[in-house]
PDB file of C-alpha atoms in Angstrom:
ATOM      1  CA  MET F   7      -9.103 -42.123  13.155  1.00  0.00           C
ATOM      2  CA  PRO F   8      -6.143 -40.455  11.983  1.00  0.00           C
ATOM      3  CA  LEU F   9      -4.667 -37.576  14.029  1.00  0.00           C
ATOM      4  CA  PHE F  10      -3.741 -34.395  11.702  1.00  0.00           C
ATOM      5  CA  THR F  11      -1.077 -31.633  12.858  1.00  0.00           C
ATOM      6  CA  CYS F  12      -1.426 -28.886  11.652  1.00  0.00           C
ATOM      7  CA  SER F  13       0.759 -25.752  12.064  1.00  0.00           C
ATOM      8  CA  ALA F  14       0.948 -22.034  11.321  1.00  0.00           C
ATOM      9  CA  ALA F  15       3.798 -19.694  10.411  1.00  0.00           C
ATOM     10  CA  GLN F  16       3.883 -16.429  11.329  1.00  0.00           C
ATOM     11  CA  GLU F  17       5.994 -14.031   8.856  1.00  0.00           C
ATOM     12  CA  GLU F  18       6.059 -10.649   9.918  1.00  0.00           C
ATOM     13  CA  ILE F  19       7.180  -8.193   7.305  1.00  0.00           C
ATOM     14  CA  SER F  20       8.175  -4.121   6.527  1.00  0.00           C
ATOM     15  CA  PRO F  21       5.671  -2.138   5.804  1.00  0.00           C
ATOM     16  CA  LEU F  22       8.461  -1.336   3.111  1.00  0.00           C
ATOM     17  CA  GLU F  23       8.281  -4.883   1.907  1.00  0.00           C
ATOM     18  CA  ASN F  24       4.092  -4.821   1.836  1.00  0.00           C
ATOM     19  CA  ALA F  25       4.642  -1.923  -0.658  1.00  0.00           C
ATOM     20  CA  LEU F  26       7.091  -4.167  -2.574  1.00  0.00           C
ATOM     21  CA  GLU F  27       4.293  -6.882  -3.157  1.00  0.00           C
ATOM     22  CA  THR F  28       1.670  -5.038  -3.237  1.00  0.00           C
ATOM     23  CA  MET F  29       3.032  -2.930  -6.342  1.00  0.00           C
ATOM     24  CA  GLN F  30       4.442  -6.600  -7.727  1.00  0.00           C
ATOM     25  CA  LEU F  31       1.522  -7.927  -8.171  1.00  0.00           C
ATOM     26  CA  ALA F  32      -0.355  -4.906  -9.250  1.00  0.00           C
ATOM     27  CA  ASN F  33       1.806  -5.145 -12.351  1.00  0.00           C
ATOM     28  CA  GLU F  34       1.529  -8.398 -13.009  1.00  0.00           C
ATOM     29  CA  LYS F  35      -1.877  -8.041 -13.037  1.00  0.00           C
ATOM     30  CA  ILE F  36      -1.828  -5.057 -15.610  1.00  0.00           C
ATOM     31  CA  SER F  37       0.866  -7.041 -17.478  1.00  0.00           C
ATOM     32  CA  SER F  38      -1.627 -10.258 -17.609  1.00  0.00           C
ATOM     33  CA  MET F  39      -4.935  -7.475 -18.922  1.00  0.00           C
ATOM     34  CA  VAL F  40      -2.700  -6.567 -21.323  1.00  0.00           C
ATOM     35  CA  GLN F  41      -1.747  -9.322 -22.776  1.00  0.00           C
ATOM     36  CA  ARG F  42      -5.111 -10.368 -22.769  1.00  0.00           C
ATOM     37  CA  HIS F  43      -5.961  -7.365 -24.714  1.00  0.00           C
ATOM     38  CA  LEU F  44      -3.001  -8.072 -27.274  1.00  0.00           C
ATOM     39  CA  SER F  45      -4.315 -11.486 -28.041  1.00  0.00           C
ATOM     40  CA  ASP F  46      -8.097 -10.726 -28.154  1.00  0.00           C
ATOM     41  CA  PRO F  47      -8.092  -6.604 -29.544  1.00  0.00           C
ATOM     42  CA  ASN F  48     -12.407  -6.948 -28.997  1.00  0.00           C
ATOM     43  CA  LEU F  49     -12.205  -7.575 -25.182  1.00  0.00           C
ATOM     44  CA  PRO F  50     -13.607  -4.308 -23.922  1.00  0.00           C
ATOM     45  CA  ILE F  51     -11.261  -1.526 -22.289  1.00  0.00           C
ATOM     46  CA  ASN F  52     -13.321  -0.976 -19.271  1.00  0.00           C
ATOM     47  CA  PRO F  53     -12.168  -3.884 -17.380  1.00  0.00           C
ATOM     48  CA  LEU F  54      -8.658  -2.163 -17.753  1.00  0.00           C
ATOM     49  CA  SER F  55      -9.122   1.304 -17.686  1.00  0.00           C
ATOM     50  CA  MET F  56     -10.229   0.943 -14.336  1.00  0.00           C
ATOM     51  CA  LEU F  57      -8.011  -1.556 -13.176  1.00  0.00           C
ATOM     52  CA  LEU F  58      -5.449   1.471 -14.256  1.00  0.00           C
ATOM     53  CA  ASN F  59      -7.817   3.996 -12.054  1.00  0.00           C
ATOM     54  CA  GLY F  60      -7.490   2.020  -9.146  1.00  0.00           C
ATOM     55  CA  ILE F  61      -3.837   1.821  -9.460  1.00  0.00           C
ATOM     56  CA  VAL F  62      -2.699   4.688 -10.744  1.00  0.00           C
ATOM     57  CA  ASP F  63      -6.002   6.939  -9.596  1.00  0.00           C
ATOM     58  CA  PRO F  64      -4.474   9.202  -5.813  1.00  0.00           C
ATOM     59  CA  ALA F  65      -8.128   8.984  -5.230  1.00  0.00           C
ATOM     60  CA  VAL F  66      -8.497   5.456  -4.527  1.00  0.00           C
ATOM     61  CA  MET F  67      -6.473   3.865  -1.441  1.00  0.00           C
ATOM     62  CA  GLY F  68      -4.205   6.820  -1.797  1.00  0.00           C
ATOM     63  CA  GLY F  69      -2.493   5.362  -5.352  1.00  0.00           C
ATOM     64  CA  PHE F  70       1.499   4.835  -4.398  1.00  0.00           C
ATOM     65  CA  ALA F  71       1.858   8.843  -3.574  1.00  0.00           C
ATOM     66  CA  ASN F  72       1.490   7.040  -0.376  1.00  0.00           C
ATOM     67  CA  TYR F  73       4.423   5.047  -0.769  1.00  0.00           C
ATOM     68  CA  GLU F  74       6.130   8.093  -2.330  1.00  0.00           C
ATOM     69  CA  LYS F  75       5.749  10.250   1.053  1.00  0.00           C
ATOM     70  CA  ALA F  76       6.261   6.990   3.100  1.00  0.00           C
ATOM     71  CA  PHE F  77       9.356   6.040   1.724  1.00  0.00           C
ATOM     72  CA  PHE F  78      11.379   8.139  -0.077  1.00  0.00           C
ATOM     73  CA  ASN F  79      11.711  10.834   2.086  1.00  0.00           C
ATOM     74  CA  ASP F  80      15.023  11.896   3.202  1.00  0.00           C
ATOM     75  CA  LYS F  81      13.911  11.630   7.621  1.00  0.00           C
ATOM     76  CA  TYR F  82      13.344   7.214   5.677  1.00  0.00           C
ATOM     77  CA  ILE F  83      16.081   7.043   3.756  1.00  0.00           C
ATOM     78  CA  GLN F  84      18.848   8.130   6.767  1.00  0.00           C
ATOM     79  CA  GLU F  85      17.497   6.260   9.480  1.00  0.00           C
ATOM     80  CA  HIS F  86      17.402   2.579   7.031  1.00  0.00           C
ATOM     81  CA  PRO F  87      19.977   2.730   4.827  1.00  0.00           C
ATOM     82  CA  GLU F  88      19.739  -0.914   4.816  1.00  0.00           C
ATOM     83  CA  ASP F  89      16.927  -0.430   3.136  1.00  0.00           C
ATOM     84  CA  HIS F  90      18.515   1.340   0.099  1.00  0.00           C
ATOM     85  CA  GLU F  91      18.029  -1.437  -2.765  1.00  0.00           C
ATOM     86  CA  LYS F  92      14.332  -1.794  -1.484  1.00  0.00           C
ATOM     87  CA  ILE F  93      13.226   1.755  -2.420  1.00  0.00           C
ATOM     88  CA  GLU F  94      15.201   1.619  -5.580  1.00  0.00           C
ATOM     89  CA  LYS F  95      12.940  -1.471  -6.339  1.00  0.00           C
ATOM     90  CA  LEU F  96      10.221   0.160  -5.099  1.00  0.00           C
ATOM     91  CA  LYS F  97      10.959   3.105  -7.890  1.00  0.00           C
ATOM     92  CA  ASP F  98      11.412   0.797 -10.467  1.00  0.00           C
ATOM     93  CA  LEU F  99       8.062  -0.944 -10.273  1.00  0.00           C
ATOM     94  CA  ILE F 100       6.041   2.871  -9.886  1.00  0.00           C
ATOM     95  CA  ALA F 101       8.296   3.581 -13.526  1.00  0.00           C
ATOM     96  CA  TRP F 102       6.523   0.629 -14.764  1.00  0.00           C
ATOM     97  CA  GLN F 103       3.763   1.540 -13.864  1.00  0.00           C
TER      98      GLN F 103
END
């Protein structure tokens, strides 16, 4: 009987990196759905509207306002100068929406 070995690797990511990944995935979902609607204008608009509301609306999961409170304040920026590029990237991802 053959033996199989499996190993699991863990990688810890910071809350800022998680926010970047979350926003990038959300932007990709939006872009994909918009492209589908451009290709077929007869598709129902409700799924796109629900997706946008779920991402942008602060009543749903806090919206990206939570990212702004956590990462765009003077205290965080002063305590984490090494995150400057990531903060700017997150700002760009939010602006894209």
